[in-house]
Coordinates of C-alpha atoms in Angstrom, one line a residue:
Chain A
M1 CA 33.8 -23.8 14.6
K2 CA 30.8 -22.0 13.2
S3 CA 27.5 -23.5 14.3
A4 CA 24.8 -24.3 11.8
P5 CA 22.1 -21.6 11.6
P6 CA 19.0 -22.3 13.6
E7 CA 15.9 -23.7 11.9
V8 CA 13.5 -20.7 11.4
V9 CA 9.7 -21.4 11.2
L10 CA 6.7 -19.4 10.3
S11 CA 4.5 -19.7 13.4
G12 CA 1.6 -17.3 13.1
V13 CA -0.4 -15.5 10.4
G14 CA -2.8 -12.6 10.2
I15 CA -4.7 -11.7 7.0
T16 CA -7.1 -9.0 5.9
A17 CA -8.4 -8.9 2.3
A18 CA -11.5 -7.8 0.4
I19 CA -12.7 -11.5 0.2
G20 CA -12.3 -12.0 4.0
Q21 CA -11.0 -10.7 7.3
G22 CA -9.1 -13.3 9.3
K23 CA -7.6 -16.6 8.2
A24 CA -10.8 -18.6 8.5
A25 CA -12.9 -16.4 6.4
F26 CA -10.0 -15.6 4.0
G27 CA -9.1 -19.2 3.6
A28 CA -12.6 -20.3 2.9
A29 CA -13.1 -17.6 0.3
L30 CA -9.8 -18.4 -1.3
M31 CA -10.7 -22.0 -1.8
R32 CA -14.1 -21.0 -3.3
G33 CA -12.4 -18.5 -5.6
N34 CA -14.6 -15.6 -4.4
H35 CA -13.9 -12.1 -5.6
A36 CA -14.7 -8.6 -4.6
F37 CA -13.8 -6.7 -7.8
R38 CA -15.9 -3.7 -8.8
V39 CA -15.5 0.0 -9.7
M40 CA -13.7 1.3 -6.5
Q41 CA -15.7 3.5 -4.3
R42 CA -13.5 4.6 -1.4
P43 CA -13.2 8.4 -1.2
G44 CA -10.1 9.5 -3.0
R45 CA -9.9 6.6 -5.4
Q46 CA -11.6 8.1 -8.4
R47 CA -11.4 11.4 -10.1
G48 CA -13.7 11.2 -13.1
S49 CA -12.4 7.7 -13.5
A50 CA -13.7 4.1 -12.9
Y51 CA -10.7 2.2 -11.8
L52 CA -11.5 -1.4 -10.9
G53 CA -10.2 -3.0 -7.7
A54 CA -11.1 -5.0 -4.6
E55 CA -11.8 -2.9 -1.6
L56 CA -12.2 -4.1 2.0
P57 CA -15.8 -4.1 3.3
Q58 CA -16.5 -2.4 6.6
Q59 CA -14.1 -4.0 9.1
T60 CA -14.7 -5.1 12.6
W61 CA -11.8 -4.1 14.8
P62 CA -10.9 -6.5 17.6
E63 CA -12.1 -5.3 21.0
Q64 CA -8.5 -5.4 22.3
I65 CA -7.3 -2.7 19.9
S66 CA -7.1 0.8 21.5
K67 CA -9.9 2.9 20.2
R68 CA -7.7 6.0 20.7
L69 CA -5.1 4.5 18.3
L70 CA -7.8 3.5 15.8
R71 CA -9.3 7.0 15.9
T72 CA -6.4 8.8 14.3
A73 CA -4.8 5.9 12.4
T74 CA -5.0 5.8 8.7
L75 CA -6.8 2.9 6.9
S76 CA -3.3 1.2 6.5
G77 CA -2.7 1.7 10.2
Q78 CA -6.1 0.4 11.4
V79 CA -5.8 -2.7 9.2
A80 CA -2.2 -3.3 10.3
L81 CA -3.4 -3.3 14.0
A82 CA -6.2 -5.7 13.3
T83 CA -4.2 -8.0 11.1
L84 CA -1.2 -8.1 13.5
H85 CA -3.6 -8.8 16.3
E86 CA -4.7 -12.0 14.6
A87 CA -1.1 -13.1 14.1
W88 CA -0.2 -12.2 17.6
V89 CA -2.9 -14.4 19.0
D90 CA -2.2 -17.1 16.5
A91 CA 1.5 -17.4 17.6
Q92 CA 0.7 -16.8 21.3
L93 CA 3.2 -14.0 21.6
D94 CA 1.9 -12.7 24.9
A95 CA 4.3 -15.3 26.4
V96 CA 7.4 -13.8 24.7
D97 CA 9.8 -11.2 26.2
P98 CA 8.9 -7.9 24.4
L99 CA 12.6 -7.0 24.2
R100 CA 13.1 -10.1 22.0
I101 CA 10.4 -9.3 19.5
G102 CA 11.0 -7.2 16.3
L103 CA 8.7 -5.8 13.7
I104 CA 9.3 -5.1 10.0
A105 CA 6.5 -3.3 8.1
G106 CA 7.0 -3.9 4.4
G107 CA 6.1 -1.0 2.1
S108 CA 6.8 2.6 1.3
N109 CA 4.5 5.5 0.5
F110 CA 1.5 3.3 1.2
Q111 CA -0.8 5.9 2.7
Q112 CA -1.2 8.1 -0.4
R113 CA -5.0 8.2 -0.5
E114 CA -5.3 9.4 3.1
Q115 CA -2.8 12.2 2.3
V116 CA -4.8 13.3 -0.7
L117 CA -7.9 13.4 1.4
V118 CA -6.2 15.6 4.0
H119 CA -4.7 17.9 1.4
D120 CA -8.1 18.3 -0.3
E121 CA -9.9 18.9 3.1
Y122 CA -7.4 21.5 4.4
A123 CA -6.2 23.2 1.2
S124 CA -8.1 26.4 2.0
R125 CA -7.4 26.4 5.8
I126 CA -4.0 24.9 6.2
E127 CA -3.5 26.7 9.6
Y128 CA -6.1 24.4 11.1
L129 CA -4.5 21.1 9.8
R130 CA -5.0 18.4 12.3
P131 CA -1.7 17.9 14.1
S132 CA -1.9 14.1 13.9
Y133 CA -1.0 14.5 10.2
A134 CA 2.6 15.0 11.4
L135 CA 2.6 11.3 12.4
S136 CA 0.2 9.8 9.8
F137 CA 2.0 11.0 6.7
L138 CA 5.0 8.8 7.8
D139 CA 4.8 5.1 6.9
T140 CA 6.6 4.5 10.1
D141 CA 3.5 5.5 11.9
V142 CA 2.4 1.9 11.4
C143 CA 5.4 0.8 13.5
G144 CA 4.4 3.3 16.2
L145 CA 0.8 2.2 16.3
C146 CA 1.7 -1.5 16.4
T147 CA 4.4 -1.2 19.0
E148 CA 2.2 0.9 21.2
Q149 CA -0.6 -1.6 21.0
F150 CA 1.5 -4.8 21.2
A151 CA 4.5 -5.6 23.4
I152 CA 7.2 -5.2 20.8
Q153 CA 10.5 -3.6 22.0
G154 CA 13.2 -5.4 20.0
F155 CA 13.2 -3.1 17.0
A156 CA 10.6 -1.8 14.5
H157 CA 11.0 -0.2 11.1
T158 CA 9.7 -0.2 7.6
L159 CA 11.3 -1.8 4.5
G160 CA 10.5 -0.7 1.0
A161 CA 10.9 -2.9 -2.0
A162 CA 7.9 -1.9 -4.3
S163 CA 5.7 -4.9 -4.9
A164 CA 8.3 -7.2 -3.3
S165 CA 8.0 -5.3 0.0
G166 CA 5.9 -7.9 1.7
Q167 CA 8.1 -10.8 0.8
L168 CA 11.3 -8.8 1.6
A169 CA 9.9 -8.0 5.0
V170 CA 9.4 -11.7 5.7
L171 CA 12.9 -12.5 4.4
H172 CA 14.5 -9.9 6.6
A173 CA 12.4 -11.1 9.6
I174 CA 13.8 -14.6 8.9
E175 CA 17.4 -13.2 8.8
A176 CA 16.8 -11.2 12.0
V177 CA 15.7 -14.4 13.8
G178 CA 18.4 -16.5 12.2
S179 CA 21.1 -14.1 13.3
G180 CA 19.9 -14.1 16.9
K181 CA 19.1 -10.4 16.8
V182 CA 15.6 -11.2 18.2
D183 CA 13.8 -14.4 19.1
V184 CA 10.6 -13.5 17.2
C185 CA 10.2 -11.1 14.3
I186 CA 6.9 -10.1 12.9
A187 CA 6.7 -9.2 9.2
L188 CA 3.8 -7.1 8.0
G189 CA 2.9 -6.4 4.4
A190 CA 1.2 -3.0 4.8
L191 CA -2.0 -2.2 3.0
M192 CA -1.2 0.0 0.0
D193 CA -3.8 2.8 0.0
L194 CA -3.7 4.1 -3.5
S195 CA -5.2 7.5 -4.4
Y196 CA -6.5 8.5 -7.8
W197 CA -3.0 9.9 -8.5
E198 CA -1.2 6.5 -8.1
C199 CA -4.1 4.8 -10.0
Q200 CA -3.6 7.2 -12.9
G201 CA 0.2 6.9 -12.8
L202 CA 0.1 3.1 -12.7
R203 CA -2.5 3.1 -15.5
T204 CA -0.5 5.5 -17.7
A205 CA 2.7 3.5 -17.1
G206 CA 0.8 0.5 -18.5
A207 CA 1.0 -1.5 -15.3
M208 CA -2.7 -1.3 -14.1
G209 CA -5.3 -3.1 -16.2
S210 CA -7.5 -1.2 -18.6
D211 CA -11.2 -0.4 -18.7
R212 CA -11.8 -3.3 -21.0
Y213 CA -13.8 -5.2 -18.4
A214 CA -15.5 -2.1 -16.9
N215 CA -18.9 -3.7 -17.3
E216 CA -17.7 -7.1 -16.1
P217 CA -15.3 -6.3 -13.2
E218 CA -15.2 -10.0 -12.1
L219 CA -13.4 -10.8 -15.4
A220 CA -10.8 -8.1 -15.2
C221 CA -8.2 -9.7 -13.0
R222 CA -6.7 -12.6 -15.0
P223 CA -3.0 -13.4 -14.3
F224 CA -1.4 -15.7 -16.8
D225 CA -4.4 -15.7 -19.1
R226 CA -3.9 -14.7 -22.7
S227 CA -6.5 -11.8 -22.3
R228 CA -4.7 -10.2 -19.4
D229 CA -3.8 -6.5 -19.8
G230 CA -2.4 -5.4 -16.4
F231 CA -2.9 -5.8 -12.7
I232 CA -6.1 -5.1 -10.8
F233 CA -5.6 -3.5 -7.4
G234 CA -6.7 -5.2 -4.2
E235 CA -6.6 -3.8 -0.7
C236 CA -5.0 -6.3 1.7
C237 CA -2.6 -6.8 4.5
G238 CA -0.7 -9.9 5.6
V239 CA 1.3 -10.6 8.7
V240 CA 3.7 -13.5 9.3
V241 CA 5.3 -14.4 12.6
V242 CA 8.8 -15.8 12.3
E243 CA 10.8 -17.5 15.1
R244 CA 13.3 -20.3 15.8
R245 CA 11.8 -23.8 15.7
D246 CA 12.8 -24.5 19.3
H247 CA 11.4 -21.2 20.5
A248 CA 8.0 -22.0 19.0
V249 CA 8.0 -25.6 20.2
A250 CA 8.8 -24.5 23.7
R251 CA 5.5 -22.5 23.7
R252 CA 3.7 -25.4 22.2
V253 CA 2.9 -23.4 19.1
R254 CA 2.5 -25.5 15.9
P255 CA 4.3 -23.7 13.1
Y256 CA 2.9 -23.6 9.5
A257 CA 6.2 -24.3 7.8
S258 CA 9.9 -23.9 7.9
A259 CA 11.9 -21.3 6.0
A260 CA 14.0 -23.6 3.8
G261 CA 15.9 -21.0 1.7
W262 CA 15.6 -17.7 0.0
G263 CA 17.2 -15.5 -2.5
T264 CA 17.0 -12.0 -4.0
A265 CA 18.4 -10.4 -7.1
I266 CA 18.7 -6.9 -8.4
D267 CA 18.4 -6.2 -12.1
R268 CA 20.1 -2.8 -12.2
N269 CA 17.0 -1.5 -13.9
R270 CA 15.1 1.5 -12.5
N271 CA 12.0 0.8 -14.7
P272 CA 8.9 -1.3 -14.2
D273 CA 9.9 -4.0 -16.7
P274 CA 11.2 -7.2 -15.1
S275 CA 14.2 -9.3 -16.0
L276 CA 14.3 -13.0 -16.9
Q277 CA 17.8 -13.3 -15.6
G278 CA 17.0 -11.6 -12.3
E279 CA 14.1 -13.9 -11.6
I280 CA 16.1 -16.9 -12.5
R281 CA 18.9 -15.8 -10.2
A282 CA 16.5 -15.3 -7.3
I283 CA 14.9 -18.7 -7.8
R284 CA 18.2 -20.5 -8.1
T285 CA 19.7 -18.8 -5.1
A286 CA 16.7 -19.8 -3.0
L287 CA 16.8 -23.4 -4.2
A288 CA 20.5 -23.6 -3.5
A289 CA 20.1 -22.1 -0.1
A290 CA 17.4 -24.6 0.7
D291 CA 19.6 -27.4 -0.6
L292 CA 16.7 -28.4 -2.9
A293 CA 16.6 -29.6 -6.5
P294 CA 13.9 -28.2 -8.8
R295 CA 12.0 -31.5 -8.6
D296 CA 11.6 -31.1 -4.9
I297 CA 9.4 -28.1 -5.4
D298 CA 5.8 -29.3 -5.8
Y299 CA 3.9 -26.0 -5.6
I300 CA 4.6 -22.4 -6.8
N301 CA 2.9 -19.3 -5.6
P302 CA 4.0 -16.9 -8.3
H303 CA 4.1 -13.2 -8.4
G304 CA 1.5 -13.4 -11.2
S305 CA 0.2 -9.8 -11.3
G306 CA -1.6 -10.0 -14.7
S307 CA 1.2 -7.8 -16.3
V308 CA 1.5 -8.5 -20.0
I309 CA 5.3 -8.7 -20.0
G310 CA 5.7 -9.7 -16.3
D311 CA 3.6 -12.8 -16.4
D312 CA 5.3 -14.0 -19.6
L313 CA 8.8 -13.6 -18.2
E314 CA 7.8 -15.2 -14.9
L315 CA 6.7 -18.3 -16.7
Q316 CA 9.9 -18.3 -18.8
A317 CA 11.8 -18.2 -15.5
I318 CA 9.8 -21.1 -14.1
R319 CA 10.5 -23.1 -17.2
S320 CA 14.2 -22.2 -17.2
C321 CA 14.6 -23.3 -13.6
E322 CA 13.1 -26.7 -14.5
L323 CA 10.0 -26.1 -12.3
S324 CA 7.3 -26.7 -14.9
H325 CA 6.2 -29.8 -13.2
A326 CA 5.1 -28.0 -10.0
L327 CA 1.5 -27.1 -9.4
I328 CA 0.8 -23.4 -9.8
N329 CA -2.1 -21.0 -9.1
A330 CA -2.5 -17.3 -9.0
T331 CA -3.5 -15.8 -5.6
K332 CA -3.8 -12.3 -7.1
S333 CA -6.6 -13.5 -9.4
I334 CA -8.7 -13.7 -6.2
T335 CA -7.2 -10.9 -4.0
G336 CA -6.1 -8.4 -6.6
H337 CA -2.6 -7.0 -6.4
G338 CA -1.9 -5.6 -2.9
L339 CA 1.4 -4.0 -4.1
S340 CA 3.3 -3.4 -0.8
A341 CA 1.2 -6.1 0.9
A342 CA 1.2 -8.7 -1.9
G343 CA 4.3 -10.7 -0.9
A344 CA 3.2 -11.2 2.7
V345 CA -0.4 -11.9 1.7
E346 CA 0.8 -14.6 -0.7
I347 CA 3.0 -16.2 1.9
V348 CA 0.0 -16.4 4.2
A349 CA -2.0 -17.9 1.3
T350 CA 0.7 -20.5 0.8
L351 CA 0.9 -21.4 4.5
L352 CA -2.9 -21.8 4.7
Q353 CA -2.9 -24.0 1.6
M354 CA -0.1 -26.1 3.2
R355 CA -2.1 -26.5 6.4
E356 CA -5.3 -27.3 4.5
S357 CA -3.7 -29.7 2.1
C358 CA -5.6 -28.0 -0.7
L359 CA -4.7 -25.5 -3.4
H360 CA -7.0 -22.6 -4.3
P361 CA -8.3 -22.1 -7.8
S362 CA -7.2 -19.4 -10.2
R363 CA -9.9 -17.1 -11.4
N364 CA -10.2 -16.2 -15.1
L365 CA -7.5 -18.6 -16.3
E366 CA -9.6 -19.4 -19.3
Q367 CA -6.7 -19.6 -21.8
P368 CA -3.5 -20.1 -19.9
M369 CA -0.5 -18.5 -21.6
D370 CA 1.4 -21.8 -21.2
P371 CA -1.2 -24.6 -21.1
D372 CA 1.4 -27.2 -20.5
L373 CA 2.2 -26.0 -17.0
N374 CA 0.5 -27.7 -14.0
W375 CA -2.2 -25.1 -13.4
V376 CA -4.8 -25.2 -10.6
G377 CA -7.7 -23.9 -12.8
A378 CA -11.2 -23.0 -11.9
A379 CA -11.6 -25.5 -9.0
A380 CA -9.6 -26.0 -5.8
R381 CA -7.5 -29.1 -5.8
A382 CA -6.4 -31.4 -2.9
H383 CA -2.7 -31.5 -2.6
D384 CA -0.2 -32.0 0.3
I385 CA 2.5 -29.4 -0.4
S386 CA 5.9 -30.7 0.4
H387 CA 8.0 -27.7 -0.6
A388 CA 6.5 -24.5 -1.9
L389 CA 8.3 -21.7 -3.8
T390 CA 6.8 -18.2 -3.5
L391 CA 7.9 -15.4 -5.8
S392 CA 7.8 -11.6 -5.7
I393 CA 8.9 -8.9 -8.2
G394 CA 9.0 -5.2 -7.7
F395 CA 9.5 -2.1 -9.9
G396 CA 13.1 -1.0 -10.0
G397 CA 14.5 -4.5 -10.7
I398 CA 13.7 -6.3 -7.4
N399 CA 13.3 -10.1 -7.5
S400 CA 12.8 -12.4 -4.5
A401 CA 12.1 -16.0 -3.9
L402 CA 11.4 -18.0 -0.8
C403 CA 11.3 -21.8 -0.4
L404 CA 9.0 -23.1 2.4
R405 CA 9.1 -26.6 3.8
R406 CA 6.1 -28.3 5.1
W407 CA 6.1 -28.4 9.0
Q408 CA 7.4 -31.7 10.3
G409 CA 6.6 -31.7 14.0
Chain B
M1 CA -18.3 35.0 22.7
P2 CA -18.2 35.3 26.5
E3 CA -15.3 33.5 28.4
L4 CA -17.7 30.8 29.7
D5 CA -18.7 29.9 26.2
I6 CA -15.0 29.5 25.2
L7 CA -14.6 27.1 28.1
S8 CA -17.6 25.2 26.8
L9 CA -16.1 25.2 23.4
V10 CA -12.8 23.8 24.8
V11 CA -14.8 21.0 26.6
Q12 CA -16.8 20.3 23.5
C13 CA -13.6 20.0 21.3
A14 CA -12.0 17.8 24.0
R15 CA -15.0 15.5 24.0
E16 CA -15.0 15.3 20.2
T17 CA -11.3 14.6 20.0
I18 CA -11.2 12.1 22.9
P19 CA -14.5 10.1 23.0
E20 CA -13.4 8.5 26.3
L21 CA -13.9 11.9 27.9
A22 CA -17.5 12.2 26.8
E23 CA -18.8 11.5 30.3
H24 CA -16.2 13.4 32.2
E25 CA -17.5 16.4 34.1
F26 CA -15.0 19.1 33.2
R27 CA -13.9 21.8 35.6
R28 CA -11.8 24.9 35.0
T29 CA -8.9 23.4 36.9
D30 CA -8.8 20.2 34.8
R31 CA -5.4 19.6 33.2
L32 CA -5.7 17.7 30.0
A33 CA -2.4 15.8 30.6
E34 CA -3.8 14.6 33.9
L35 CA -6.8 13.3 32.1
G36 CA -4.5 11.1 30.0
V37 CA -4.6 13.3 26.9
N38 CA -1.2 13.2 25.1
S39 CA 0.5 16.2 23.6
L40 CA -0.7 15.5 20.1
D41 CA -4.3 15.1 21.2
R42 CA -4.0 18.4 23.2
A43 CA -2.7 20.1 20.0
E44 CA -5.6 18.6 18.1
I45 CA -8.1 20.0 20.7
V46 CA -6.6 23.4 20.5
V47 CA -6.6 23.5 16.7
R48 CA -10.2 22.6 16.7
V49 CA -11.0 25.5 19.1
L50 CA -8.9 27.9 17.1
E51 CA -10.8 27.0 14.0
A52 CA -14.2 27.3 15.7
L53 CA -13.1 30.8 16.8
Q54 CA -11.5 31.6 13.5
L55 CA -8.3 32.6 15.4
R56 CA -5.0 32.5 13.5
I57 CA -2.4 32.5 16.2
P58 CA 0.6 30.2 16.8
L59 CA -0.1 27.3 19.1
V60 CA 3.0 28.2 21.1
S61 CA 1.4 31.4 22.2
L62 CA -1.1 29.3 24.3
A63 CA 1.6 27.2 25.9
G64 CA 1.4 29.1 29.2
A65 CA -2.1 27.8 30.1
K66 CA -1.8 25.4 33.0
N67 CA -5.4 24.1 32.8
I68 CA -8.4 24.4 30.6
G69 CA -9.7 27.4 32.5
E70 CA -6.5 29.3 31.8
L71 CA -6.6 28.1 28.2
A72 CA -10.1 29.6 27.8
D73 CA -8.9 32.8 29.5
L74 CA -6.0 33.1 27.1
L75 CA -8.1 32.4 24.1
H76 CA -10.5 35.1 25.2
E77 CA -7.7 37.5 25.6
K78 CA -6.2 36.7 22.1
R79 CA -9.6 37.0 20.6
T80 CA -10.3 40.5 22.0
S81 CA -6.8 41.9 21.6

């Protein structure tokens, strides 16, 4: 007889975003609805342009992180190390057998700006290119950095799924633990480090928001508002530790939530435009896997990028799945769109809201596209989440949904 | 540049590349690997030296050096040949 799959829990988090480094600072800023949007200034972000976004302030790296690793790591690598450190401590992973810990870094091609800077610097003297470029141009360098710093020896690899990468990394981590491949799996949504090339491409493709709010950057990022015109980028990284319930309890670690069910759907569409049917299929698959009815979901953390078409279809999907009663807010309105990191960051945001029994506000939701939905508007709202649904959508027809159940210890 | 200056340059590049070696008192017989410098960092140090000397030679041609003194000797030889 086949035994029931083990209950898998989310037992540790790490977060780095422009509004705050670490779960305490991030959580407080989230509840206040802070923002860090402005014309981006990081070298390699602009080329006669004025793209808006939220960039990390100067970071403080934990003392425990090897300075030798930090020295040659890219920004994505440095932030991955610091964010994973927080999650590692949060879940008390020092006590776990390294051979039973895995790592999945969500994202692909996420170090573009650093590559552009190297190309520009060495274009006229390529024979003197620094050898560490041989490592740092590979996204898997993040896995190398993290496994050298932390005792992870089960497995480590990247997983690309466009803007659903972060959530897909968490889903695969849940499956790796559920199957018994490892006892603990760390999912990391890697910081997407856009260069001016990607900014221009995303702008030209109609995905990135326009210059309409150039003089009022705090108004530019407005998911689900009638005046939205595309996503606004935000640097961020999220880490989630996944393990079996009994494994966490044995270490006296209090999980944030249980993974109740999840689903993915592929649209057979190479393009950026999403599909209503795909989103519905992912949501229904997740609900069925969790053995939940739509009425059981009381909070939705949507993809909500600020895309003109994407936001519209996502709300249609929520309605079609009979979820319009659930409270809903837009994390990206505060963090910006982290692309590869977004799904993991939003799961962290959901877990922190669960633990705080409070839902964060949505910025710039002045004229909601669908005012009849149960929006958390300009102010945070007290609420004990019972079951949350978090959604991610990626270019190339990728849809994913994860149901989280409040921790019942 | 006299040989000694090339050795000084190697030491300077090693210290810039590996800040942990800033206080180390280098000797000709020092082997970078024994100072905890991995192969990639060694390559980085050598590339920095090559650029400072404006030498365009394959890194592999310096592989025979057993310590930083021999590396400096070899660089001097390449530079004058």
